[in-house]
C-alpha cells in the first residue's frame, strides 16, 4: 500500500471513529539542478511545472539591472505584484521572451485549474517573507523560487540569473532575499468557486430548494451561523503565504438527492488564529433533514474545480435517500484522489451531524479545528 493511500485510509478511519542573483548572490549551500550532482526529482503538479518554467525565465531576466529595479520596486510596494501587468508595462526592459512566456503560462494555468479564459492574469511575484525587505538592496539579484507542490517538502528549488537551480531549506525562512512565484490564490479561488457552484448545479447536486418547501417559514429561513472558528494546521508553510479556505456543506436536498453547497471562507488566512466571521454556513431551507455535514478544505495551486465538481457528483449521486439522515463526509473524502490529502486541495477538518438547533463550540472530527455556531433566522424584508 502506498504512503498516500495509507495516510488517506488512516485519516478517514480516524474521522469515522471520531464521529461515531548579481553582485551580491546569496551565500547558501546549494546544488545545481541542471548539471553536476542531482537529487531525485520530487513529483510535482502540472501547474507547478508551468510555474517552474516561468520562474526560471524570470530569474534569468533579472540580470537586466533596469528590469531588476522595476521588479524590486513592485515587490516592495505591494504584497503580490501582477507579473503579466508588470512585464506588459516594462516593455523591452523585461526582454523579448518573458512577456510572451508569462501570457502563455497564465492561459495554461487557468485551463489546468478548470477556470474560464476570462479569468485573466493569475501569476504573481512576491518577496518570500517580510524579513527579507532590508536585504533586498539594488545591488542584489534575488533568486526566484516556486512554492513546492507538497507542503511538507523539506526543500524548494530557487533559480539564479543564469537559470541554475539551487536547493533552499523550506523549513526556515531564508535570511537572503528571494522572490516566490505563485498564483493569485484569492482570485483563482473566487473564480473556482463560481465554476464549482455552476458545475454542481448543472449536475443536479446543488440546486435551489423549490419554492414553498417550507410553507411555515414564509417570512424567512433558518440558518446556522459561524460566530468563531480556528484551525490548528492550515497546511500552509512559509513559502505559500495565506491560505484560501472553503467548506463543503453536504446533506439531502428537498428533492431527496444528495447535495453539496460550497461556502467561501476568505478571512481564514492563518492557523492558530481565532476568527469571528458571523458567517452563514448552512441554509436549512435547502435540506430535507435537520442534519448536515461540513468538510473544510484549503485551495492549493493545482485545484481543478471542474474535476472537483465531477468527483463530488460521482460520489454523491450514488448515495440514495433511505428516509433518514446518512452522513456524507465519507462519500466526499472517498471520492477525492490521494493527492488531495497532501496538497491539492488540502483536507483540513470535518464536522458531522450539524443540526438546525446546534449551538456552542463544535470540535472537528479530525482534531484539527473547532467552530462555535448558533441558530439564526434570516427574515424577509
mmCIF file of C-alpha atoms in Angstrom:
data_model
loop_
_atom_site.group_PDB
_atom_site.id
_atom_site.type_symbol
_atom_site.label_atom_id
_atom_site.label_comp_id
_atom_site.label_asym_id
_atom_site.label_seq_id
_atom_site.Cartn_x
_atom_site.Cartn_y
_atom_site.Cartn_z
ATOM 1 C CA UNK A 1 0.000 0.000 0.000
ATOM 2 C CA UNK A 2 1.394 3.448 -0.909
ATOM 3 C CA UNK A 3 2.129 6.062 1.724
ATOM 4 C CA UNK A 4 -0.587 8.287 0.232
ATOM 5 C CA UNK A 5 -3.167 5.506 0.410
ATOM 6 C CA UNK A 6 -2.111 4.626 3.960
ATOM 7 C CA UNK A 7 -2.417 8.213 5.057
ATOM 8 C CA UNK A 8 -5.761 8.650 3.360
ATOM 9 C CA UNK A 9 -7.303 5.489 4.803
ATOM 10 C CA UNK A 10 -5.944 6.228 8.275
ATOM 11 C CA UNK A 11 -7.388 9.727 8.046
ATOM 12 C CA UNK A 12 -10.831 8.515 7.030
ATOM 13 C CA UNK A 13 -10.769 5.825 9.736
ATOM 14 C CA UNK A 14 -9.888 8.404 12.363
ATOM 15 C CA UNK A 15 -12.752 10.627 11.249
ATOM 16 C CA UNK A 16 -15.254 7.787 11.286
ATOM 17 C CA UNK A 17 -14.167 6.759 14.783
ATOM 18 C CA UNK A 18 -14.400 10.321 15.988
ATOM 19 C CA UNK A 19 -17.882 10.662 14.530
ATOM 20 C CA UNK A 20 -19.458 7.669 15.894
ATOM 21 C CA UNK A 21 21.031 36.968 -8.398
ATOM 22 C CA UNK A 22 24.073 39.547 -9.331
ATOM 23 C CA UNK A 23 26.897 41.148 -7.380
ATOM 24 C CA UNK A 24 25.578 40.017 -4.095
ATOM 25 C CA UNK A 25 24.372 36.477 -4.699
ATOM 26 C CA UNK A 26 23.015 34.708 -1.576
ATOM 27 C CA UNK A 27 25.658 32.701 0.250
ATOM 28 C CA UNK A 28 23.904 29.378 0.905
ATOM 29 C CA UNK A 29 24.672 25.726 0.391
ATOM 30 C CA UNK A 30 23.097 24.727 -2.921
ATOM 31 C CA UNK A 31 23.092 22.049 -5.568
ATOM 32 C CA UNK A 32 22.889 22.810 -9.243
ATOM 33 C CA UNK A 33 19.832 21.120 -10.693
ATOM 34 C CA UNK A 34 20.958 21.422 -14.311
ATOM 35 C CA UNK A 35 24.272 19.646 -14.288
ATOM 36 C CA UNK A 36 26.509 18.185 -11.657
ATOM 37 C CA UNK A 37 25.032 16.306 -8.728
ATOM 38 C CA UNK A 38 21.268 15.710 -8.948
ATOM 39 C CA UNK A 39 18.769 14.872 -6.282
ATOM 40 C CA UNK A 40 15.853 12.588 -7.112
ATOM 41 C CA UNK A 41 13.151 14.707 -8.681
ATOM 42 C CA UNK A 42 10.189 15.260 -6.392
ATOM 43 C CA UNK A 43 6.811 14.689 -8.020
ATOM 44 C CA UNK A 44 5.170 17.968 -8.916
ATOM 45 C CA UNK A 45 1.857 19.085 -10.276
ATOM 46 C CA UNK A 46 1.113 20.379 -13.739
ATOM 47 C CA UNK A 47 0.545 23.940 -12.546
ATOM 48 C CA UNK A 48 3.766 23.654 -10.573
ATOM 49 C CA UNK A 49 5.582 22.704 -13.776
ATOM 50 C CA UNK A 50 4.250 25.797 -15.547
ATOM 51 C CA UNK A 51 5.312 27.966 -12.626
ATOM 52 C CA UNK A 52 8.814 26.483 -12.601
ATOM 53 C CA UNK A 53 9.324 27.346 -16.266
ATOM 54 C CA UNK A 54 8.241 30.944 -15.676
ATOM 55 C CA UNK A 55 10.361 31.201 -12.515
ATOM 56 C CA UNK A 56 13.461 30.184 -14.448
ATOM 57 C CA UNK A 57 12.723 32.757 -17.156
ATOM 58 C CA UNK A 58 12.042 35.468 -14.615
ATOM 59 C CA UNK A 59 15.250 34.692 -12.736
ATOM 60 C CA UNK A 60 17.266 34.941 -15.939
ATOM 61 C CA UNK A 61 15.636 38.249 -16.839
ATOM 62 C CA UNK A 62 16.787 39.783 -13.548
ATOM 63 C CA UNK A 63 20.307 40.029 -14.971
ATOM 64 C CA UNK A 64 18.995 43.233 -16.590
ATOM 65 C CA UNK A 65 19.587 45.924 -13.972
ATOM 66 C CA UNK A 66 16.763 48.270 -15.072
ATOM 67 C CA UNK A 67 14.242 45.433 -15.126
ATOM 68 C CA UNK A 68 15.547 44.126 -11.801
ATOM 69 C CA UNK A 69 14.949 47.576 -10.293
ATOM 70 C CA UNK A 70 11.394 47.579 -11.682
ATOM 71 C CA UNK A 71 10.617 44.206 -10.096
ATOM 72 C CA UNK A 72 12.219 45.263 -6.809
ATOM 73 C CA UNK A 73 10.075 48.403 -6.633
ATOM 74 C CA UNK A 74 6.904 46.436 -7.413
ATOM 75 C CA UNK A 75 7.506 43.746 -4.807
ATOM 76 C CA UNK A 76 8.340 46.312 -2.139
ATOM 77 C CA UNK A 77 5.240 48.349 -2.940
ATOM 78 C CA UNK A 78 2.665 45.558 -2.853
ATOM 79 C CA UNK A 79 2.276 42.134 -1.294
ATOM 80 C CA UNK A 80 1.753 40.426 -4.666
ATOM 81 C CA UNK A 81 2.744 42.006 -7.972
ATOM 82 C CA UNK A 82 0.815 41.019 -11.100
ATOM 83 C CA UNK A 83 3.595 39.585 -13.256
ATOM 84 C CA UNK A 84 1.809 39.984 -16.565
ATOM 85 C CA UNK A 85 0.915 43.605 -15.868
ATOM 86 C CA UNK A 86 4.491 44.199 -14.751
ATOM 87 C CA UNK A 87 6.012 42.734 -17.921
ATOM 88 C CA UNK A 88 3.479 44.469 -20.167
ATOM 89 C CA UNK A 89 4.297 47.876 -18.700
ATOM 90 C CA UNK A 90 8.035 47.279 -18.707
ATOM 91 C CA UNK A 91 8.188 46.655 -22.442
ATOM 92 C CA UNK A 92 11.697 45.897 -23.665
ATOM 93 C CA UNK A 93 13.139 46.145 -20.139
ATOM 94 C CA UNK A 94 11.914 42.613 -19.420
ATOM 95 C CA UNK A 95 13.389 41.238 -22.643
ATOM 96 C CA UNK A 96 11.568 39.691 -25.578
ATOM 97 C CA UNK A 97 10.826 36.210 -24.267
ATOM 98 C CA UNK A 98 9.444 36.836 -20.776
ATOM 99 C CA UNK A 99 6.182 38.731 -21.607
ATOM 100 C CA UNK A 100 5.071 36.048 -24.092
ATOM 101 C CA UNK A 101 6.073 33.294 -21.667
ATOM 102 C CA UNK A 102 4.035 34.867 -18.860
ATOM 103 C CA UNK A 103 0.954 35.394 -21.051
ATOM 104 C CA UNK A 104 1.038 31.797 -22.273
ATOM 105 C CA UNK A 105 1.564 30.498 -18.751
ATOM 106 C CA UNK A 106 -1.468 32.415 -17.480
ATOM 107 C CA UNK A 107 -3.650 30.759 -20.090
ATOM 108 C CA UNK A 108 -2.300 27.303 -19.251
ATOM 109 C CA UNK A 109 -2.765 27.806 -15.512
ATOM 110 C CA UNK A 110 -6.397 28.856 -15.969
ATOM 111 C CA UNK A 111 -7.076 25.799 -18.128
ATOM 112 C CA UNK A 112 -5.344 23.443 -15.688
ATOM 113 C CA UNK A 113 -7.457 24.788 -12.836
ATOM 114 C CA UNK A 114 -10.680 24.381 -14.808
ATOM 115 C CA UNK A 115 -11.221 28.147 -14.990
ATOM 116 C CA UNK A 116 -12.567 30.140 -17.946
ATOM 117 C CA UNK A 117 -10.132 32.075 -20.126
ATOM 118 C CA UNK A 118 -11.830 35.274 -18.971
ATOM 119 C CA UNK A 119 -10.297 34.771 -15.513
ATOM 120 C CA UNK A 120 -7.335 36.868 -16.652
ATOM 121 C CA UNK A 121 -3.859 37.167 -15.189
ATOM 122 C CA UNK A 122 -3.146 34.806 -12.283
ATOM 123 C CA UNK A 123 0.646 34.720 -11.939
ATOM 124 C CA UNK A 124 2.056 36.813 -9.120
ATOM 125 C CA UNK A 125 5.546 37.504 -7.816
ATOM 126 C CA UNK A 126 6.245 38.457 -4.227
ATOM 127 C CA UNK A 127 9.055 38.719 -1.764
ATOM 128 C CA UNK A 128 9.426 35.437 0.091
ATOM 129 C CA UNK A 129 8.960 36.973 3.551
ATOM 130 C CA UNK A 130 8.745 40.399 5.152
ATOM 131 C CA UNK A 131 12.055 39.781 6.913
ATOM 132 C CA UNK A 132 13.811 39.886 3.531
ATOM 133 C CA UNK A 133 12.925 43.515 2.785
ATOM 134 C CA UNK A 134 16.000 45.044 4.403
ATOM 135 C CA UNK A 135 18.306 42.766 2.397
ATOM 136 C CA UNK A 136 16.626 43.437 -0.943
ATOM 137 C CA UNK A 137 19.113 46.151 -1.912
ATOM 138 C CA UNK A 138 19.576 47.396 -5.504
ATOM 139 C CA UNK A 139 22.870 45.533 -5.921
ATOM 140 C CA UNK A 140 21.345 42.133 -5.040
ATOM 141 C CA UNK A 141 19.979 39.854 -7.736
ATOM 142 C CA UNK A 142 17.447 37.665 -5.909
ATOM 143 C CA UNK A 143 16.760 34.101 -6.833
ATOM 144 C CA UNK A 144 13.250 33.111 -7.879
ATOM 145 C CA UNK A 145 11.536 30.155 -6.229
ATOM 146 C CA UNK A 146 8.264 28.336 -6.727
ATOM 147 C CA UNK A 147 6.371 27.087 -3.705
ATOM 148 C CA UNK A 148 6.684 23.301 -3.523
ATOM 149 C CA UNK A 149 3.634 21.276 -4.568
ATOM 150 C CA UNK A 150 3.967 19.317 -1.309
ATOM 151 C CA UNK A 151 3.526 21.488 1.774
ATOM 152 C CA UNK A 152 5.641 19.015 3.762
ATOM 153 C CA UNK A 153 8.632 19.411 1.443
ATOM 154 C CA UNK A 154 11.928 19.973 3.247
ATOM 155 C CA UNK A 155 13.416 21.963 0.368
ATOM 156 C CA UNK A 156 12.307 24.099 -2.549
ATOM 157 C CA UNK A 157 14.179 24.994 -5.723
ATOM 158 C CA UNK A 158 15.198 28.562 -6.494
ATOM 159 C CA UNK A 159 16.717 29.755 -9.774
ATOM 160 C CA UNK A 160 19.510 32.283 -10.200
ATOM 161 C CA UNK A 161 20.047 34.750 -13.057
ATOM 162 C CA UNK A 162 21.954 32.079 -15.010
ATOM 163 C CA UNK A 163 18.986 29.736 -14.878
ATOM 164 C CA UNK A 164 20.632 27.338 -12.441
ATOM 165 C CA UNK A 165 18.562 25.645 -9.763
ATOM 166 C CA UNK A 166 19.560 25.759 -6.103
ATOM 167 C CA UNK A 167 18.164 23.866 -3.140
ATOM 168 C CA UNK A 168 16.748 26.076 -0.376
ATOM 169 C CA UNK A 169 15.602 24.959 3.072
ATOM 170 C CA UNK A 170 11.804 25.087 3.156
ATOM 171 C CA UNK A 171 11.509 24.656 6.904
ATOM 172 C CA UNK A 172 13.083 28.010 7.806
ATOM 173 C CA UNK A 173 12.701 31.456 6.273
ATOM 174 C CA UNK A 174 15.952 32.288 4.444
ATOM 175 C CA UNK A 175 17.904 35.320 5.591
ATOM 176 C CA UNK A 176 18.713 36.271 1.984
ATOM 177 C CA UNK A 177 16.076 37.780 -0.327
ATOM 178 C CA UNK A 178 14.324 35.672 -2.905
ATOM 179 C CA UNK A 179 11.153 36.071 -4.895
ATOM 180 C CA UNK A 180 8.375 33.499 -4.848
ATOM 181 C CA UNK A 181 6.384 32.941 -7.996
ATOM 182 C CA UNK A 182 2.809 31.988 -7.220
ATOM 183 C CA UNK A 183 -0.720 32.407 -8.488
ATOM 184 C CA UNK A 184 -3.291 34.876 -7.211
ATOM 185 C CA UNK A 185 -4.937 32.361 -4.911
ATOM 186 C CA UNK A 186 -7.748 34.690 -3.897
ATOM 187 C CA UNK A 187 -8.769 35.472 -7.478
ATOM 188 C CA UNK A 188 -8.378 31.866 -8.632
ATOM 189 C CA UNK A 189 -10.332 30.673 -5.608
ATOM 190 C CA UNK A 190 -13.174 33.129 -6.228
ATOM 191 C CA UNK A 191 -13.407 32.161 -9.891
ATOM 192 C CA UNK A 192 -13.074 28.484 -8.980
ATOM 193 C CA UNK A 193 -15.964 28.549 -6.541
ATOM 194 C CA UNK A 194 -18.155 30.055 -9.252
ATOM 195 C CA UNK A 195 -17.182 27.172 -11.533
ATOM 196 C CA UNK A 196 -17.766 24.665 -8.726
ATOM 197 C CA UNK A 197 -21.231 26.017 -7.947
ATOM 198 C CA UNK A 198 -22.231 26.138 -11.609
ATOM 199 C CA UNK A 199 -20.967 22.609 -12.235
ATOM 200 C CA UNK A 200 -22.706 21.212 -9.170
ATOM 201 C CA UNK A 201 -25.945 22.916 -10.138
ATOM 202 C CA UNK A 202 -25.666 21.605 -13.712
ATOM 203 C CA UNK A 203 -25.174 18.098 -12.326
ATOM 204 C CA UNK A 204 -28.177 18.394 -10.015
ATOM 205 C CA UNK A 205 -26.406 18.277 -6.648
ATOM 206 C CA UNK A 206 -26.649 21.957 -5.715
ATOM 207 C CA UNK A 207 -29.998 23.231 -6.926
ATOM 208 C CA UNK A 208 -32.084 25.778 -5.008
ATOM 209 C CA UNK A 209 -34.862 24.421 -2.834
ATOM 210 C CA UNK A 210 -38.263 24.549 -4.563
ATOM 211 C CA UNK A 211 -40.473 27.482 -3.655
ATOM 212 C CA UNK A 212 -42.851 26.667 -0.855
ATOM 213 C CA UNK A 213 -40.606 23.931 0.550
ATOM 214 C CA UNK A 214 -41.064 25.491 3.988
ATOM 215 C CA UNK A 215 -44.540 26.929 3.937
ATOM 216 C CA UNK A 216 -44.376 27.682 7.638
ATOM 217 C CA UNK A 217 -41.260 29.797 7.147
ATOM 218 C CA UNK A 218 -42.663 32.191 4.569
ATOM 219 C CA UNK A 219 -41.229 35.137 6.494
ATOM 220 C CA UNK A 220 -37.661 33.851 6.100
ATOM 221 C CA UNK A 221 -35.474 30.802 6.642
ATOM 222 C CA UNK A 222 -33.368 29.224 9.351
ATOM 223 C CA UNK A 223 -29.589 29.151 9.108
ATOM 224 C CA UNK A 224 -26.573 28.086 11.122
ATOM 225 C CA UNK A 225 -24.146 30.937 11.683
ATOM 226 C CA UNK A 226 -20.430 30.559 12.481
ATOM 227 C CA UNK A 227 -19.530 33.024 15.223
ATOM 228 C CA UNK A 228 -15.906 31.895 15.763
ATOM 229 C CA UNK A 229 -13.535 29.441 14.094
ATOM 230 C CA UNK A 230 -9.925 28.308 14.388
ATOM 231 C CA UNK A 231 -7.792 25.662 12.681
ATOM 232 C CA UNK A 232 -4.617 24.278 14.221
ATOM 233 C CA UNK A 233 -2.873 23.483 10.941
ATOM 234 C CA UNK A 234 -3.937 25.020 7.626
ATOM 235 C CA UNK A 235 -1.239 23.011 5.782
ATOM 236 C CA UNK A 236 0.496 26.180 4.593
ATOM 237 C CA UNK A 237 4.301 26.592 5.100
ATOM 238 C CA UNK A 238 6.094 29.956 4.999
ATOM 239 C CA UNK A 239 6.653 29.975 1.252
ATOM 240 C CA UNK A 240 2.958 29.677 0.398
ATOM 241 C CA UNK A 241 1.537 32.686 2.216
ATOM 242 C CA UNK A 242 -2.052 32.941 3.398
ATOM 243 C CA UNK A 243 -4.442 30.018 2.966
ATOM 244 C CA UNK A 244 -7.611 30.108 0.852
ATOM 245 C CA UNK A 245 -10.239 28.170 2.764
ATOM 246 C CA UNK A 246 -13.684 26.935 1.842
ATOM 247 C CA UNK A 247 -16.197 24.451 3.224
ATOM 248 C CA UNK A 248 -18.454 21.919 1.550
ATOM 249 C CA UNK A 249 -21.824 21.546 3.284
ATOM 250 C CA UNK A 250 -23.480 18.240 2.413
ATOM 251 C CA UNK A 251 -26.869 16.725 3.108
ATOM 252 C CA UNK A 252 -30.042 15.636 1.325
ATOM 253 C CA UNK A 253 -31.908 18.297 -0.605
ATOM 254 C CA UNK A 254 -35.648 18.826 -0.689
ATOM 255 C CA UNK A 255 -35.776 16.585 -3.765
ATOM 256 C CA UNK A 256 -34.297 13.690 -1.774
ATOM 257 C CA UNK A 257 -30.990 13.791 -3.677
ATOM 258 C CA UNK A 258 -27.612 14.287 -2.050
ATOM 259 C CA UNK A 259 -26.429 17.871 -2.430
ATOM 260 C CA UNK A 260 -23.363 19.924 -1.646
ATOM 261 C CA UNK A 261 -23.054 23.680 -1.171
ATOM 262 C CA UNK A 262 -19.693 25.438 -1.236
ATOM 263 C CA UNK A 263 -19.077 28.195 1.303
ATOM 264 C CA UNK A 264 -16.122 30.532 0.842
ATOM 265 C CA UNK A 265 -14.166 31.458 3.991
ATOM 266 C CA UNK A 266 -11.787 34.174 2.710
ATOM 267 C CA UNK A 267 -10.982 35.510 6.162
ATOM 268 C CA UNK A 268 -9.466 32.224 7.401
ATOM 269 C CA UNK A 269 -5.902 33.085 6.400
ATOM 270 C CA UNK A 270 -3.695 31.577 9.097
ATOM 271 C CA UNK A 271 -3.705 28.702 11.548
ATOM 272 C CA UNK A 272 -3.568 29.306 15.278
ATOM 273 C CA UNK A 273 -5.751 32.405 14.913
ATOM 274 C CA UNK A 274 -9.350 32.740 16.090
ATOM 275 C CA UNK A 275 -11.634 34.486 13.592
ATOM 276 C CA UNK A 276 -15.084 35.893 14.345
ATOM 277 C CA UNK A 277 -16.872 35.952 10.975
ATOM 278 C CA UNK A 278 -20.590 35.780 11.900
ATOM 279 C CA UNK A 279 -20.967 33.921 8.611
ATOM 280 C CA UNK A 280 -23.937 31.915 7.374
ATOM 281 C CA UNK A 281 -22.742 28.322 6.952
ATOM 282 C CA UNK A 282 -25.953 26.331 6.342
ATOM 283 C CA UNK A 283 -29.204 27.425 4.723
ATOM 284 C CA UNK A 284 -31.593 24.865 6.172
ATOM 285 C CA UNK A 285 -34.310 25.596 3.617
ATOM 286 C CA UNK A 286 -32.135 23.715 1.102
ATOM 287 C CA UNK A 287 -32.209 20.479 3.101
ATOM 288 C CA UNK A 288 -34.789 17.759 3.728
ATOM 289 C CA UNK A 289 -33.448 16.598 7.094
ATOM 290 C CA UNK A 290 -32.412 18.518 10.177
ATOM 291 C CA UNK A 291 -28.814 17.297 9.872
ATOM 292 C CA UNK A 292 -25.891 18.165 7.583
ATOM 293 C CA UNK A 293 -22.128 17.592 7.394
ATOM 294 C CA UNK A 294 -19.295 20.030 6.777
ATOM 295 C CA UNK A 295 -15.907 19.360 5.143
ATOM 296 C CA UNK A 296 -13.380 22.217 5.362
ATOM 297 C CA UNK A 297 -10.657 22.392 2.701
ATOM 298 C CA UNK A 298 -7.784 24.627 1.649
ATOM 299 C CA UNK A 299 -7.328 25.531 -2.005
ATOM 300 C CA UNK A 300 -3.861 24.959 -3.473
ATOM 301 C CA UNK A 301 -2.413 25.866 -6.858
ATOM 302 C CA UNK A 302 -3.496 22.732 -8.675
ATOM 303 C CA UNK A 303 -7.107 22.622 -7.578
ATOM 304 C CA UNK A 304 -9.133 21.897 -10.702
ATOM 305 C CA UNK A 305 -12.637 22.985 -9.821
ATOM 306 C CA UNK A 306 -14.296 21.170 -12.710
ATOM 307 C CA UNK A 307 -12.622 17.929 -11.628
ATOM 308 C CA UNK A 308 -13.631 18.552 -8.016
ATOM 309 C CA UNK A 309 -17.257 19.051 -9.060
ATOM 310 C CA UNK A 310 -17.173 15.874 -11.158
ATOM 311 C CA UNK A 311 -15.679 13.843 -8.303
ATOM 312 C CA UNK A 312 -18.291 15.120 -5.857
ATOM 313 C CA UNK A 313 -21.097 14.463 -8.314
ATOM 314 C CA UNK A 314 -19.921 10.919 -8.990
ATOM 315 C CA UNK A 315 -19.745 10.167 -5.266
ATOM 316 C CA UNK A 316 -22.929 11.848 -4.082
ATOM 317 C CA UNK A 317 -25.296 10.707 -6.809
ATOM 318 C CA UNK A 318 -24.629 7.093 -5.794
ATOM 319 C CA UNK A 319 -25.971 7.790 -2.289
ATOM 320 C CA UNK A 320 -29.740 7.365 -2.162
ATOM 321 C CA UNK A 321 -32.191 8.760 0.331
ATOM 322 C CA UNK A 322 -33.220 5.950 2.708
ATOM 323 C CA UNK A 323 -35.764 8.080 4.506
ATOM 324 C CA UNK A 324 -33.306 9.113 7.202
ATOM 325 C CA UNK A 325 -30.107 11.123 7.576
ATOM 326 C CA UNK A 326 -26.956 9.472 6.187
ATOM 327 C CA UNK A 327 -23.510 11.046 6.834
ATOM 328 C CA UNK A 328 -21.976 12.153 3.539
ATOM 329 C CA UNK A 329 -18.486 13.117 4.726
ATOM 330 C CA UNK A 330 -17.152 9.649 3.973
ATOM 331 C CA UNK A 331 -18.518 9.769 0.419
ATOM 332 C CA UNK A 332 -16.884 13.159 -0.158
ATOM 333 C CA UNK A 333 -13.494 12.074 1.179
ATOM 334 C CA UNK A 334 -13.529 8.735 -0.620
ATOM 335 C CA UNK A 335 -14.149 10.478 -3.939
ATOM 336 C CA UNK A 336 -11.004 12.554 -3.688
ATOM 337 C CA UNK A 337 -7.663 11.460 -5.196
ATOM 338 C CA UNK A 338 -4.792 10.690 -2.831
ATOM 339 C CA UNK A 339 -3.018 13.903 -3.821
ATOM 340 C CA UNK A 340 -5.847 15.964 -2.362
ATOM 341 C CA UNK A 341 -4.813 14.805 1.091
ATOM 342 C CA UNK A 342 -1.328 16.209 0.582
ATOM 343 C CA UNK A 343 -1.667 19.429 -1.372
ATOM 344 C CA UNK A 344 -4.470 19.664 -3.922
ATOM 345 C CA UNK A 345 -6.695 20.888 -2.275
ATOM 346 C CA UNK A 346 -5.847 20.056 1.330
ATOM 347 C CA UNK A 347 -8.326 18.378 3.603
ATOM 348 C CA UNK A 348 -8.400 20.421 6.811
ATOM 349 C CA UNK A 349 -11.317 19.352 9.014
ATOM 350 C CA UNK A 350 -14.858 17.952 9.073
ATOM 351 C CA UNK A 351 -17.952 18.122 11.265
ATOM 352 C CA UNK A 352 -20.720 15.522 11.395
ATOM 353 C CA UNK A 353 -24.419 15.869 12.239
ATOM 354 C CA UNK A 354 -24.736 19.621 12.385
ATOM 355 C CA UNK A 355 -28.367 20.373 13.266
ATOM 356 C CA UNK A 356 -30.508 23.485 12.931
ATOM 357 C CA UNK A 357 -30.511 23.929 16.709
ATOM 358 C CA UNK A 358 -26.759 23.267 17.115
ATOM 359 C CA UNK A 359 -25.139 25.868 19.321
ATOM 360 C CA UNK A 360 -21.845 26.479 21.078
ATOM 361 C CA UNK A 361 -18.400 25.048 20.364
ATOM 362 C CA UNK A 362 -18.107 22.112 17.954
ATOM 363 C CA UNK A 363 -14.753 20.349 17.749
ATOM 364 C CA UNK A 364 -13.824 18.892 14.367
ATOM 365 C CA UNK A 365 -13.690 15.132 13.870
ATOM 366 C CA UNK A 366 -10.001 15.194 12.879
ATOM 367 C CA UNK A 367 -8.991 17.260 15.919
ATOM 368 C CA UNK A 368 -7.566 19.999 13.733
ATOM 369 C CA UNK A 369 -10.096 22.751 14.334
ATOM 370 C CA UNK A 370 -13.216 23.985 16.050
ATOM 371 C CA UNK A 371 -16.014 26.443 15.490
ATOM 372 C CA UNK A 372 -18.789 27.957 17.543
ATOM 373 C CA UNK A 373 -22.187 28.139 15.923
ATOM 374 C CA UNK A 374 -25.685 29.349 16.681
ATOM 375 C CA UNK A 375 -29.109 29.157 15.009
ATOM 376 C CA UNK A 376 -30.011 32.265 13.064
ATOM 377 C CA UNK A 377 -33.297 33.191 11.413
ATOM 378 C CA UNK A 378 -32.949 35.183 8.197
ATOM 379 C CA UNK A 379 -36.016 37.385 7.903
ATOM 380 C CA UNK A 380 -37.501 38.542 4.636
ATOM 381 C CA UNK A 381 -37.980 42.246 4.030
#
